[in-house]
Amino acid sequence: MILRAENLAKHFAAPGGLVRAVDGVSFTLARGETLALVGESGCGKSTTARLVLRLIEPSAGQVAFDGEDITTLPPNRLKPFRRRAQIVFQDPYASLNPRLRVGDTIQEPMRVHGLGSAAEQRARVQELLALVGLAPFHAQRYPHEFSGGQRQRIGIARALAVQPDLVVCDEPVSALDVSIQAQVVNLLKDLQQRFGLSYLFIAHDLGVVKHMADRVAVMYLGKIVELAEKRTLFANPRHPYTRALLAAIPHPDPALRGRVKPLGGDLPSPLNPPPGCRFHTRCAFATELCRREEPALVDGVACHHTAELPPLDMAYAGGLSETATRRLARYAQAAGQRN
Ligand code: SF4
């Protein structure tokens, strides 16, 4: 086990109350595993990522990295953890210093952590450029001379420069064209296999994570509402919100495409979230119980009525036939097996 988050919370004081950005999140990450945190913008997934890296301080809860509680470590003892836990950001351009040559950008973390001599660091820069599919001469160039996909490769090279164990990937492909997304996802998977990396992979849609994750945690308004193995989650989503996210993925079958209803309404404000189940204001299956009592996460799902939910397409596709139900299940299963 490389990472364990236990009842992690981050509350911000705001005019009108307390913003519960993250509100009691627990998960584990095994060595070499990819856990995806998925949810709409504002659900707390990026805040969770920053808590895990202790880039911000938690309001409550604990993060253990390789068995050590890093939430209570004094700042002067965080350096070894900072080397072993790195981040790849969503917007590579914003995260690269425009005035630094790419070679210096990749070398900088090695300098900060005192890894090797200057000559060894420069040699390592060349290795890293090759690893992420860039050429040696790219070390002399500046960030603005690269495409979005290339800049993300530079961000990945910089994260790997200090030989981390954990890489938090914060929406690493969201800003890229679809064709480039696949290349970056494949690169991340390849590097994971070579170096045994563990990934906490943040994404706002399930389409990307189905190619990347081993397990998926779906977040809604600061809480995990479903956590399951990827194949299980895609074949049998048990929370209405997970189903809605799945329904938003473009379907491979033209007969089903466009017939699924997207999730209606906006994410409520995390400032005074709805009582009871936080999803009840958008859930087609909400009952009085849902409005009154918050469901606990039990056996990987937080829903009072998960056992009674109708088949996926009946719920979100306006009543498709039996055949369509079976086909939909087959596609979900095939997608799981392919990945
Ligand atoms: Fe919907 Fe109720 Fe389940 Fe919440 S607990 S997801 S409102 S059915």
Short mmCIF file of C-alpha atoms and ligand atoms in Angstrom, two decimals:
data_model
loop_
_atom_site.label_atom_id
_atom_site.label_comp_id
_atom_site.label_asym_id
_atom_site.label_seq_id
_atom_site.Cartn_x
_atom_site.Cartn_y
_atom_site.Cartn_z
CA MET A 1 0.00 0.00 0.00
CA ILE A 2 1.55 3.30 -1.06
CA LEU A 3 -1.24 5.66 -0.01
CA ARG A 4 -4.13 5.70 2.43
CA ALA A 5 -6.54 8.61 2.89
CA GLU A 6 -8.77 8.40 5.94
CA ASN A 7 -11.79 10.67 6.46
CA LEU A 8 -10.04 13.48 4.65
CA ALA A 9 -11.83 16.84 4.77
CA LYS A 10 -11.20 20.37 3.59
CA HIS A 11 -13.60 23.12 4.63
CA PHE A 12 -13.15 26.75 3.62
CA ALA A 13 -14.76 29.65 5.46
CA ALA A 14 -16.80 31.76 3.05
CA PRO A 15 -19.36 34.57 3.35
CA GLY A 16 -22.57 32.74 4.23
CA GLY A 17 -21.08 29.62 5.78
CA LEU A 18 -18.60 26.84 5.32
CA VAL A 19 -17.65 25.45 1.91
CA ARG A 20 -17.30 21.70 2.35
CA ALA A 21 -15.02 21.11 -0.64
CA VAL A 22 -13.98 17.66 0.60
CA ASP A 23 -16.08 16.10 3.33
CA GLY A 24 -14.84 12.79 4.68
CA VAL A 25 -13.10 10.95 1.86
CA SER A 26 -11.35 7.60 2.41
CA PHE A 27 -9.50 5.43 -0.09
CA THR A 28 -6.34 3.41 -0.56
CA LEU A 29 -3.89 3.10 -3.44
CA ALA A 30 -1.75 0.00 -3.93
CA ARG A 31 1.75 0.08 -5.44
CA GLY A 32 1.60 0.09 -9.22
CA GLU A 33 -2.14 0.74 -9.19
CA THR A 34 -4.16 3.51 -10.83
CA LEU A 35 -7.08 4.85 -8.85
CA ALA A 36 -9.21 7.34 -10.74
CA LEU A 37 -11.11 10.08 -8.91
CA VAL A 38 -13.98 11.11 -11.15
CA GLY A 39 -16.71 13.72 -10.93
CA GLU A 40 -17.98 17.02 -12.27
CA SER A 41 -16.01 20.20 -11.89
CA GLY A 42 -16.40 21.37 -8.27
CA CYS A 43 -16.93 17.91 -6.77
CA GLY A 44 -13.71 18.12 -4.72
CA LYS A 45 -11.46 15.77 -6.67
CA SER A 46 -8.67 18.29 -7.32
CA THR A 47 -8.83 19.49 -3.72
CA THR A 48 -8.47 15.85 -2.65
CA ALA A 49 -5.39 15.56 -4.87
CA ARG A 50 -3.83 18.60 -3.25
CA LEU A 51 -4.61 17.29 0.22
CA VAL A 52 -2.95 13.99 -0.61
CA LEU A 53 0.20 15.84 -1.67
CA ARG A 54 -0.10 18.18 1.31
CA LEU A 55 -0.07 21.19 -0.96
CA ILE A 56 -2.95 22.38 1.24
CA GLU A 57 -3.64 21.49 4.88
CA PRO A 58 -6.64 19.27 5.69
CA SER A 59 -9.40 20.42 8.06
CA ALA A 60 -9.65 16.84 9.31
CA GLY A 61 -8.48 13.34 8.49
CA GLN A 62 -5.20 11.69 7.71
CA VAL A 63 -3.00 10.78 4.75
CA ALA A 64 -0.49 7.97 5.15
CA PHE A 65 2.21 7.62 2.50
CA ASP A 66 4.14 4.35 2.57
CA GLY A 67 2.93 3.84 6.14
CA GLU A 68 3.92 7.31 7.42
CA ASP A 69 1.35 9.91 8.44
CA ILE A 70 2.29 12.93 6.33
CA THR A 71 -0.49 15.16 7.63
CA THR A 72 1.33 15.72 10.92
CA LEU A 73 4.91 15.94 9.60
CA PRO A 74 6.50 19.36 10.21
CA PRO A 75 7.29 21.19 6.94
CA ASN A 76 11.06 20.69 7.38
CA ARG A 77 10.55 16.89 7.30
CA LEU A 78 8.42 16.82 4.15
CA LYS A 79 11.26 16.89 1.62
CA PRO A 80 11.66 13.10 1.16
CA PHE A 81 7.90 12.85 0.65
CA ARG A 82 7.97 15.73 -1.86
CA ARG A 83 10.50 13.80 -3.94
CA ARG A 84 8.52 10.56 -3.90
CA ALA A 85 5.11 12.11 -4.66
CA GLN A 86 4.85 14.23 -7.80
CA ILE A 87 2.06 15.89 -9.78
CA VAL A 88 1.26 16.33 -13.47
CA PHE A 89 -1.06 19.30 -13.99
CA GLN A 90 -3.99 19.77 -16.34
CA ASP A 91 -2.57 22.82 -18.09
CA PRO A 92 1.05 22.07 -18.93
CA TYR A 93 1.62 25.57 -20.28
CA ALA A 94 0.60 27.25 -17.03
CA SER A 95 2.76 24.85 -15.02
CA LEU A 96 5.95 25.42 -17.07
CA ASN A 97 8.12 28.48 -16.51
CA PRO A 98 8.05 30.30 -19.88
CA ARG A 99 11.51 31.79 -19.27
CA LEU A 100 13.23 28.46 -18.60
CA ARG A 101 14.54 26.20 -21.34
CA VAL A 102 12.88 22.80 -21.23
CA GLY A 103 16.14 21.11 -20.21
CA ASP A 104 16.43 23.42 -17.18
CA THR A 105 12.78 22.84 -16.29
CA ILE A 106 13.32 19.07 -16.19
CA GLN A 107 16.64 19.40 -14.37
CA GLU A 108 15.31 21.77 -11.68
CA PRO A 109 13.67 19.13 -9.40
CA MET A 110 16.90 17.09 -9.48
CA ARG A 111 18.82 20.19 -8.35
CA VAL A 112 16.31 20.91 -5.59
CA HIS A 113 16.59 17.36 -4.26
CA GLY A 114 20.36 17.12 -4.79
CA LEU A 115 20.17 14.09 -7.08
CA GLY A 116 23.50 13.56 -8.87
CA SER A 117 26.11 15.96 -10.19
CA ALA A 118 25.26 18.64 -12.76
CA ALA A 119 26.63 16.42 -15.55
CA GLU A 120 24.58 13.44 -14.33
CA GLN A 121 21.49 15.61 -14.17
CA ARG A 122 21.99 16.80 -17.76
CA ALA A 123 22.45 13.21 -18.93
CA ARG A 124 19.27 12.27 -17.07
CA VAL A 125 17.41 15.11 -18.84
CA GLN A 126 18.33 13.52 -22.17
CA GLU A 127 17.13 10.12 -20.93
CA LEU A 128 13.85 11.60 -19.76
CA LEU A 129 13.24 13.43 -23.03
CA ALA A 130 13.71 10.14 -24.89
CA LEU A 131 11.43 8.35 -22.42
CA VAL A 132 8.54 10.72 -23.11
CA GLY A 133 9.08 10.71 -26.88
CA LEU A 134 10.93 14.00 -27.33
CA ALA A 135 14.27 14.65 -29.03
CA PRO A 136 17.59 15.70 -27.39
CA PHE A 137 17.55 19.15 -29.05
CA HIS A 138 14.21 19.91 -27.37
CA ALA A 139 16.16 20.58 -24.15
CA GLN A 140 17.27 23.92 -25.64
CA ARG A 141 13.80 25.11 -26.54
CA TYR A 142 11.25 27.13 -24.58
CA PRO A 143 7.71 25.98 -23.66
CA HIS A 144 5.97 28.23 -26.21
CA GLU A 145 7.74 26.34 -29.02
CA PHE A 146 5.82 23.11 -28.23
CA SER A 147 2.32 21.83 -28.92
CA GLY A 148 -0.08 21.05 -26.04
CA GLY A 149 0.67 17.33 -26.20
CA GLN A 150 4.43 17.94 -26.23
CA ARG A 151 4.14 20.29 -23.26
CA GLN A 152 2.31 17.60 -21.34
CA ARG A 153 5.16 15.21 -22.17
CA ILE A 154 7.56 17.79 -20.69
CA GLY A 155 5.41 17.97 -17.55
CA ILE A 156 5.54 14.18 -17.26
CA ALA A 157 9.34 14.16 -17.75
CA ARG A 158 9.73 16.76 -15.02
CA ALA A 159 7.55 14.72 -12.64
CA LEU A 160 9.61 11.60 -13.33
CA ALA A 161 12.97 13.38 -12.96
CA VAL A 162 13.14 12.62 -9.23
CA GLN A 163 12.07 8.96 -9.59
CA PRO A 164 8.79 9.22 -7.69
CA ASP A 165 6.64 6.33 -6.43
CA LEU A 166 3.34 8.22 -6.65
CA VAL A 167 2.22 10.55 -9.43
CA VAL A 168 -0.97 12.53 -9.04
CA CYS A 169 -2.29 13.19 -12.55
CA ASP A 170 -4.69 16.13 -12.26
CA GLU A 171 -6.81 16.01 -15.43
CA PRO A 172 -3.63 15.48 -17.48
CA VAL A 173 -5.42 15.08 -20.81
CA SER A 174 -8.52 17.27 -20.41
CA ALA A 175 -6.97 20.22 -22.25
CA LEU A 176 -5.74 18.10 -25.19
CA ASP A 177 -7.33 17.05 -28.50
CA VAL A 178 -8.90 13.59 -28.43
CA SER A 179 -6.20 12.02 -30.65
CA ILE A 180 -3.44 13.47 -28.46
CA GLN A 181 -5.25 12.35 -25.30
CA ALA A 182 -4.83 8.71 -26.36
CA GLN A 183 -1.09 9.20 -26.92
CA VAL A 184 -0.57 10.77 -23.50
CA VAL A 185 -2.70 8.09 -21.79
CA ASN A 186 -0.64 5.37 -23.53
CA LEU A 187 2.58 7.09 -22.48
CA LEU A 188 1.45 7.24 -18.85
CA LYS A 189 0.51 3.55 -18.92
CA ASP A 190 3.82 2.61 -20.49
CA LEU A 191 5.80 4.58 -17.88
CA GLN A 192 3.75 3.02 -15.11
CA GLN A 193 4.68 -0.46 -16.29
CA ARG A 194 8.36 0.38 -16.64
CA PHE A 195 8.77 2.08 -13.28
CA GLY A 196 6.02 0.54 -11.15
CA LEU A 197 4.41 3.95 -10.61
CA SER A 198 1.21 4.42 -8.64
CA TYR A 199 -1.22 6.94 -10.11
CA LEU A 200 -4.00 8.94 -8.54
CA PHE A 201 -5.73 9.96 -11.75
CA ILE A 202 -8.18 12.86 -11.62
CA ALA A 203 -10.76 13.16 -14.42
CA HIS A 204 -14.17 14.68 -14.98
CA ASP A 205 -15.53 11.97 -17.24
CA LEU A 206 -15.50 8.22 -17.21
CA GLY A 207 -14.56 7.97 -20.89
CA VAL A 208 -10.90 8.75 -20.18
CA VAL A 209 -10.55 6.64 -17.05
CA LYS A 210 -11.84 3.46 -18.69
CA HIS A 211 -8.51 3.31 -20.56
CA MET A 212 -6.42 4.19 -17.55
CA ALA A 213 -7.76 3.09 -14.18
CA ASP A 214 -7.71 -0.14 -12.19
CA ARG A 215 -10.27 1.17 -9.73
CA VAL A 216 -12.58 4.17 -9.87
CA ALA A 217 -13.88 6.42 -7.08
CA VAL A 218 -16.80 8.60 -8.16
CA MET A 219 -17.09 11.86 -6.22
CA TYR A 220 -20.11 14.08 -5.77
CA LEU A 221 -20.12 17.29 -3.71
CA GLY A 222 -17.09 16.42 -1.64
CA LYS A 223 -17.89 12.75 -1.02
CA ILE A 224 -17.18 9.42 -2.67
CA VAL A 225 -20.52 7.95 -3.79
CA GLU A 226 -19.18 4.81 -5.49
CA LEU A 227 -15.83 3.02 -5.41
CA ALA A 228 -15.25 -0.15 -7.41
CA GLU A 229 -12.96 -2.08 -9.72
CA LYS A 230 -13.15 -0.47 -13.16
CA ARG A 231 -14.66 -3.51 -14.86
CA THR A 232 -17.30 -3.88 -12.18
CA LEU A 233 -18.15 -0.21 -12.30
CA PHE A 234 -18.52 -0.13 -16.09
CA ALA A 235 -20.48 -3.39 -16.26
CA ASN A 236 -22.73 -2.67 -13.30
CA PRO A 237 -22.78 0.94 -12.08
CA ARG A 238 -24.70 0.95 -8.80
CA HIS A 239 -25.09 4.63 -8.01
CA PRO A 240 -27.49 6.81 -10.06
CA TYR A 241 -24.77 9.46 -10.42
CA THR A 242 -22.27 6.92 -11.79
CA ARG A 243 -24.93 5.82 -14.26
CA ALA A 244 -25.43 9.41 -15.36
CA LEU A 245 -21.68 9.87 -15.92
CA LEU A 246 -21.59 6.62 -17.91
CA ALA A 247 -24.58 7.71 -19.97
CA ALA A 248 -22.65 10.83 -20.96
CA ILE A 249 -19.96 8.77 -22.77
CA PRO A 250 -20.61 8.70 -26.54
CA HIS A 251 -22.03 5.24 -27.21
CA PRO A 252 -20.38 2.90 -29.79
CA ASP A 253 -23.78 1.68 -31.00
CA PRO A 254 -25.46 4.27 -33.30
CA ALA A 255 -28.86 2.85 -32.32
CA LEU A 256 -28.24 3.89 -28.73
CA ARG A 257 -26.34 7.10 -29.44
CA GLY A 258 -28.25 10.23 -28.52
CA ARG A 259 -31.02 8.32 -26.73
CA VAL A 260 -29.51 8.54 -23.31
CA LYS A 261 -30.54 11.52 -21.26
CA PRO A 262 -27.69 13.59 -19.88
CA LEU A 263 -27.75 14.46 -16.21
CA GLY A 264 -29.99 17.48 -15.64
CA GLY A 265 -29.36 20.50 -13.44
CA ASP A 266 -26.18 21.91 -12.03
CA LEU A 267 -24.00 20.67 -9.23
CA PRO A 268 -25.40 22.32 -6.05
CA SER A 269 -23.06 24.62 -4.17
CA PRO A 270 -20.78 22.93 -1.65
CA LEU A 271 -21.71 25.89 0.56
CA ASN A 272 -24.56 24.34 2.55
CA PRO A 273 -24.97 21.16 0.46
CA PRO A 274 -28.45 19.54 0.27
CA PRO A 275 -29.47 17.57 3.37
CA GLY A 276 -29.77 13.79 3.27
CA CYS A 277 -28.29 12.34 0.09
CA ARG A 278 -26.45 15.20 -1.60
CA PHE A 279 -27.50 13.90 -5.01
CA HIS A 280 -31.24 13.95 -4.23
CA THR A 281 -31.88 17.28 -6.00
CA ARG A 282 -30.88 15.67 -9.33
CA CYS A 283 -31.78 12.03 -8.76
CA ALA A 284 -34.78 10.49 -10.53
CA PHE A 285 -35.14 7.90 -7.74
CA ALA A 286 -35.09 10.21 -4.73
CA THR A 287 -37.54 9.41 -1.94
CA GLU A 288 -38.40 11.01 1.38
CA LEU A 289 -35.73 8.84 3.00
CA CYS A 290 -33.11 10.25 0.57
CA ARG A 291 -34.08 13.81 1.43
CA ARG A 292 -33.84 13.06 5.14
CA GLU A 293 -30.92 10.67 5.70
CA GLU A 294 -27.46 10.69 4.25
CA PRO A 295 -26.54 7.23 2.90
CA ALA A 296 -23.24 5.78 4.09
CA LEU A 297 -20.73 4.23 1.70
CA VAL A 298 -21.46 0.53 2.18
CA ASP A 299 -19.89 -2.16 -0.05
CA GLY A 300 -18.59 0.57 -2.34
CA VAL A 301 -21.82 2.49 -2.90
CA ALA A 302 -23.62 5.30 -1.04
CA CYS A 303 -27.27 5.01 -2.05
CA HIS A 304 -30.39 4.00 -0.07
CA HIS A 305 -32.02 2.40 -3.10
CA THR A 306 -29.19 0.84 -5.11
CA ALA A 307 -30.75 -2.65 -4.88
CA GLU A 308 -34.03 -1.42 -6.37
CA LEU A 309 -32.71 0.57 -9.34
CA PRO A 310 -33.97 -0.41 -12.82
CA PRO A 311 -31.54 -1.47 -15.59
CA LEU A 312 -29.23 1.28 -16.76
CA ASP A 313 -30.86 2.08 -20.11
CA MET A 314 -34.41 2.02 -18.68
CA ALA A 315 -33.32 4.65 -16.20
CA TYR A 316 -31.50 7.00 -18.54
CA ALA A 317 -32.45 6.10 -22.11
CA GLY A 318 -36.20 6.61 -21.86
CA GLY A 319 -37.13 2.92 -21.88
CA LEU A 320 -35.18 0.89 -24.45
CA SER A 321 -36.00 -2.71 -25.33
CA GLU A 322 -34.70 -5.85 -23.61
CA THR A 323 -32.34 -6.38 -26.55
CA ALA A 324 -30.91 -2.91 -26.08
CA THR A 325 -30.39 -3.60 -22.38
CA ARG A 326 -28.43 -6.75 -23.19
CA ARG A 327 -26.44 -4.98 -25.88
CA LEU A 328 -25.59 -2.13 -23.54
CA ALA A 329 -24.37 -4.59 -20.91
CA ARG A 330 -22.31 -6.41 -23.56
CA TYR A 331 -20.65 -3.16 -24.67
CA ALA A 332 -19.83 -2.22 -21.12
CA GLN A 333 -18.38 -5.67 -20.54
CA ALA A 334 -16.39 -5.60 -23.79
CA ALA A 335 -15.01 -2.16 -22.91
CA GLY A 336 -13.94 -3.57 -19.55
CA GLN A 337 -12.22 -6.58 -21.12
CA ARG A 338 -10.45 -4.50 -23.74
CA ASN A 339 -8.97 -2.36 -21.04
FE1 SF4 B 1 -30.79 8.86 -5.46
FE2 SF4 B 1 -31.71 8.36 -3.03
FE3 SF4 B 1 -29.73 6.92 -3.99
FE4 SF4 B 1 -29.35 9.45 -3.33
S1 SF4 B 1 -29.86 7.80 -1.93
S2 SF4 B 1 -28.62 8.47 -5.17
S3 SF4 B 1 -31.27 10.38 -3.91
S4 SF4 B 1 -31.83 7.00 -4.77
#
